[in-house]
Amino acid sequence: MPPAISAGRRTALLVALLTFTSSAIGAGNPPGNNLNPTGTDTTRIKSPQGLSSVKQKPSRTPSGLLFDTPYEPLSYKKLNNDWQYRGSLDFGYLFGSGRKSSSKFSDYSDWRNGPLLNYFSLSGWQAREGYFLDAQGGGVGRDDQYYQLSTGQLGTFRINGFFNQTPHTYTDNAVTIFQGVGSENLTLPLGLVPGRNSSEQIRQVLASAYNPDLGINREESRIGFNYTPTLGMKFFADFSHETKEGRRAFGGSFLPPFYAGANSGGMVETIEPIDYVTNEIRSGVSYAGTDLELNLNYTGSFFANDKGQLTFDNPFTNLPGTNFIVERGRYDLYPDNTFHQVKTDLAYRLPMRGQLTSTLSWSRMYQNDDLLPSTLNSGQTFTGINMDQWNSIASLPRRTADAEITNWLFQLGLQLAPWDPLTLKAKFRYYNEANDTDYTAFNRLTNQYGMILEDGAQGGEVFRPATPQSPFHYRSIPFSQKVMDWFFDADYRLSYKTTAGFGYHFEQHEPSYRERISTDENHLKFHLSNRSLSWTTLRLSYEYSTRDGSDYDSNPYVPFYTGSLPGFRSSLTDGATPLTLADLRKYDLSDRQQHRIKAQANFLLRDDLDLIASANWTNNVYDVRYGLQNARTISANLEGNYQPSSRLNAYAFYSFQKQQSQLSNINDIGISADPYAGGGRFPYTAAWKESVDDINHMIGLGFGYRFDPFDIDIRYSYNWANTDVGYDAASNLAFANPDVRNQAIGNSFPIINFDRHILETNLRWNLRKDISMRFYHRYEHNTIQDWHYDGLTPLIGNHLFLNAIPENYGEHVFGVFVQYRVQ
Amino acid sequence: MQDFFSRMRLVYLTLIAGIAAIMSCSSLSPPSLKPELNAAQSNAQYVGASVCSSCHELESGHWSHTVHARIPHLAAPGNPKVEGCETCHGPGSEHVSGPADKSKIMAFTHQSGATVSQQNSMCLQCHSGKERIAWPGSVHQMNDLSCSDCHNPMAQFSQKGLLRKDGINQTCYSCHQQQRAEFRKRSHMPLPEGKVTCIDCHNPHGSNTDPMLKADTVNQVCYQCHQEKRGPFIWEHAPVRESCLNCHQPHGSNHESLLVSTRPFLCQTCHTNRGHPNDLMTTANLASASNPDARLINRSCQNCHAQIHGSNHAAGMLFHR
């Protein structure tokens, strides 16, 4: 007779069991991979008996969707008088077409030929005292492998751990002349001298350039523990360790060619080394009582970048000036940072079916990396700045960054149901993000405000009182924000299966050091949920919102520019060089009207047939003359699910989405202090507008059938997309190159196309109750055409590219597997 | 700041007054965790799990392999004598005498005679608090979703969580078909590949944000995985610090790097600064045309402004370094 476990502890069991699977604990929930996206036991077989032998009609969810046919339960074997166990294996061999037409086929996956332990599981359970052990994993030894281990005692404690590896492939067709790829130092090969090479010399070296793999490998390990000392109380702690290693395409400029033509320093695409380590701690306590629920959590995240800088040789020559050679450039890559958060959530039950909720959260982001000097080069720039006085730590205003952002969140909500059909809710939310970073570009050696630009290739910016010049950005801008929200909602139950609701939401956003001191947004929302009809479930919502706010200041950054310093003298006779077009409105702050409609209907066409239809429409209209003028999205989806028996299921779906946006702008072709449209700097003759239309389609088909001793599962999806970018200009003065002939003032770029077919088939032969053979096939075909890369070659004038042009591919993968189930 | 405190005082006082008024209504006592049975079942008596399984043998068989069944003598917290099936389905005597009437037993289906609130109250007997603390008022709750719209505790489908589909994403796709299509776009996070799930960013049980994010803000959600972007940096890029969604579409995009639009036009919606940002790039600036321009081709603006998320370089105010 197993010892009795108190009802209280039994209840706590469920709380404890489900904690680590909770949706509230960070990223990295039960992992899987492309061969097993759900991470479930691949050896399971659908039950021919279905879910119920009593019900005449298949069951549906409260929203009307058919419940899936369950799997045949895996039985446990007795290990001894106390313990039971079960397990399964899915192992075999993968082989493919081997053409490896594009590395993108392996993005997020590992399809390499070879043996594969696709899935394993082992579970043990001791019924008497509730001890358990669960282990599972897949893709063993491959780049997309995953493992999970859980053990503990039901209702008392649980230890859970997992490991998940994700390969992110960018390309393997990049071309680079640099040596040291993956390190902090990219150097030119023998025969090239930094800063002193002609395009022809580079072209010759390119002939023997190599193809580095660009991609990132992410590995995350996590171990967690939770303990349930009493009913409703739980403590948890987990620790995760994540690494990201690899390389990705990165930039690099020494005064791009469009500035100064063929003799300029050039643009060179470098390769950023990725070597990140993040350690994270999460811990907390939760309490769930009759009237009171409380969560108290701490999160600490510690990020380190073990490749904190990137130095790269200049493959080109520079601007005329025999004494001026820019040999190298240097990036200061992402700094180490820390994050701490303490958060508490509270819910208290009130009369009138009410609840009071509150959240209080404090968090801090901080980084204090060592700073790098303005440049690593020596000599005198073409603007007369001696870089020897700017290339040492002594020139910096301080040694480290000391950058900090603190966040506060406070939320309070009240819900009441004064009488049964009516529920009222009110909520207030306050969010404050305070940026305490303060950096001034000041040289302690020369006592000057300024910096060297592009390691000297663009000269430098130095403030010289009483000398005519344009203002430049010399102080960091500590962007901060406060957001306050008020919500009022009323739901009314029209019948026991139909609810209608009305909501009003007011948001006040107060950004600091932005173009508006505050914006106000009013939202009105209506929603309806109807499950009363026997043949359909309907959900509708409509939301209208309008945003306005304080006056728009096109240049709030004056205090951070040298134009605010005593002694500043403008190079223009009629005032300071304007920062920007005063009539342009940035879309995150501009006045806006928004409509959003969402509709979803689940049709119960027959006992064995579902049809789901949904549509969404979002229309954003910005009340602006220049900037983003509108952004619209319309989506529609249709899906049918057919389940005539527990042996057969089929589905088909189609999804459509169209996204459109339009923007307008003016090219600044004049020399004038007038910042307004139509003035000397931004004449109407240089105005232009552009539109982007994205259209996406997707169809999916699936079929599963059990015909003993076989079962088959076939899935096909095809998605295709077109992006059309068109432009119109008032005249060729809007163009980057107005003197180039035969440029139509209205035109469009070639269509960006993308399409992908995926066909996946599993045919299983169930030889015995415990052994099956599985035959697997996958065909994936992808084409892409993107004008950003059309005609791209590694060397175009003074541009040196990695030439990582997206590639098409078509690949077959075959697999033969043996499945074993402990029965 | 004074304005804020004044507003907060008013909110607090209103709420406290309201709560005091409500609490003074002595006949309206706080509800306990007792399940809310519908009227037809409220007079029923408990019959015991063996009576249930005498008819529902197949259901019992499937259920016996789930985590709920591992708990010896599973019972409701408010009524320890109740075990097994009736812990969730309520007392079964009325159902035994009239099985065709769906209102006489707590069913978690479309044909159920119970409201969603009543159905959910059975689950919340045990599964209250923690990540469900913000369920009331969440978008799923306001759309009258039942626990059993996403979960099916009667059989083991998913590896964890007793979902009604094999996986988290598949469960969400039941209603969110648009997101299923978006995750198949040209650039996407590895959801279809099984490496990321919807609940890595969202809490479907509700949170303190409208889109049910797992953190206080969009950016904090993104920083869970993209920690290097957290900074802060000495040279910040305003739209980045404000919200990642100013430039990115997390569910999928036709453009590289989950961008909401194509470069350089995405950047030109805000940038018309003096210099080169507001030049209209045309087909003449394509790689094989007369005036190939790094501002248009390849990675466009990021060919030079590579540190677009912010820079920590002493000379990085233009994100070149």
mmCIF file of C-alpha atoms in Angstrom, chain B residues 4 26 34 50 64 68 101 108 125 136 164 181 187 190 199 219 248 270 281 284 292 301 303:
data_model
loop_
_atom_site.group_PDB
_atom_site.id
_atom_site.type_symbol
_atom_site.label_atom_id
_atom_site.label_comp_id
_atom_site.label_asym_id
_atom_site.label_seq_id
_atom_site.Cartn_x
_atom_site.Cartn_y
_atom_site.Cartn_z
ATOM 1 C CA PHE B 4 3.152 61.506 -12.056
ATOM 2 C CA SER B 26 -20.310 41.405 3.462
ATOM 3 C CA LYS B 34 -13.912 26.043 -5.560
ATOM 4 C CA SER B 50 -14.171 3.284 -11.292
ATOM 5 C CA SER B 64 -3.460 6.912 -17.498
ATOM 6 C CA HIS B 68 -1.875 13.820 -14.118
ATOM 7 C CA ASP B 101 -27.368 15.706 -21.521
ATOM 8 C CA PHE B 108 -14.277 20.820 -21.961
ATOM 9 C CA GLN B 125 -8.222 24.803 -8.796
ATOM 10 C CA PRO B 136 -7.737 37.854 -16.292
ATOM 11 C CA ARG B 164 -3.628 19.398 -27.766
ATOM 12 C CA ALA B 181 3.023 31.664 -43.020
ATOM 13 C CA SER B 187 14.258 35.609 -43.197
ATOM 14 C CA PRO B 190 14.112 29.030 -36.483
ATOM 15 C CA ILE B 199 6.499 30.825 -25.880
ATOM 16 C CA ASN B 219 13.418 45.016 -26.372
ATOM 17 C CA HIS B 248 12.308 44.516 -37.486
ATOM 18 C CA CYS B 270 13.645 58.866 -40.994
ATOM 19 C CA MET B 281 18.911 55.660 -55.326
ATOM 20 C CA ALA B 284 21.457 53.463 -62.309
ATOM 21 C CA PRO B 292 27.088 51.258 -58.651
ATOM 22 C CA CYS B 301 23.605 51.647 -45.616
ATOM 23 C CA ASN B 303 27.994 48.488 -45.768
#
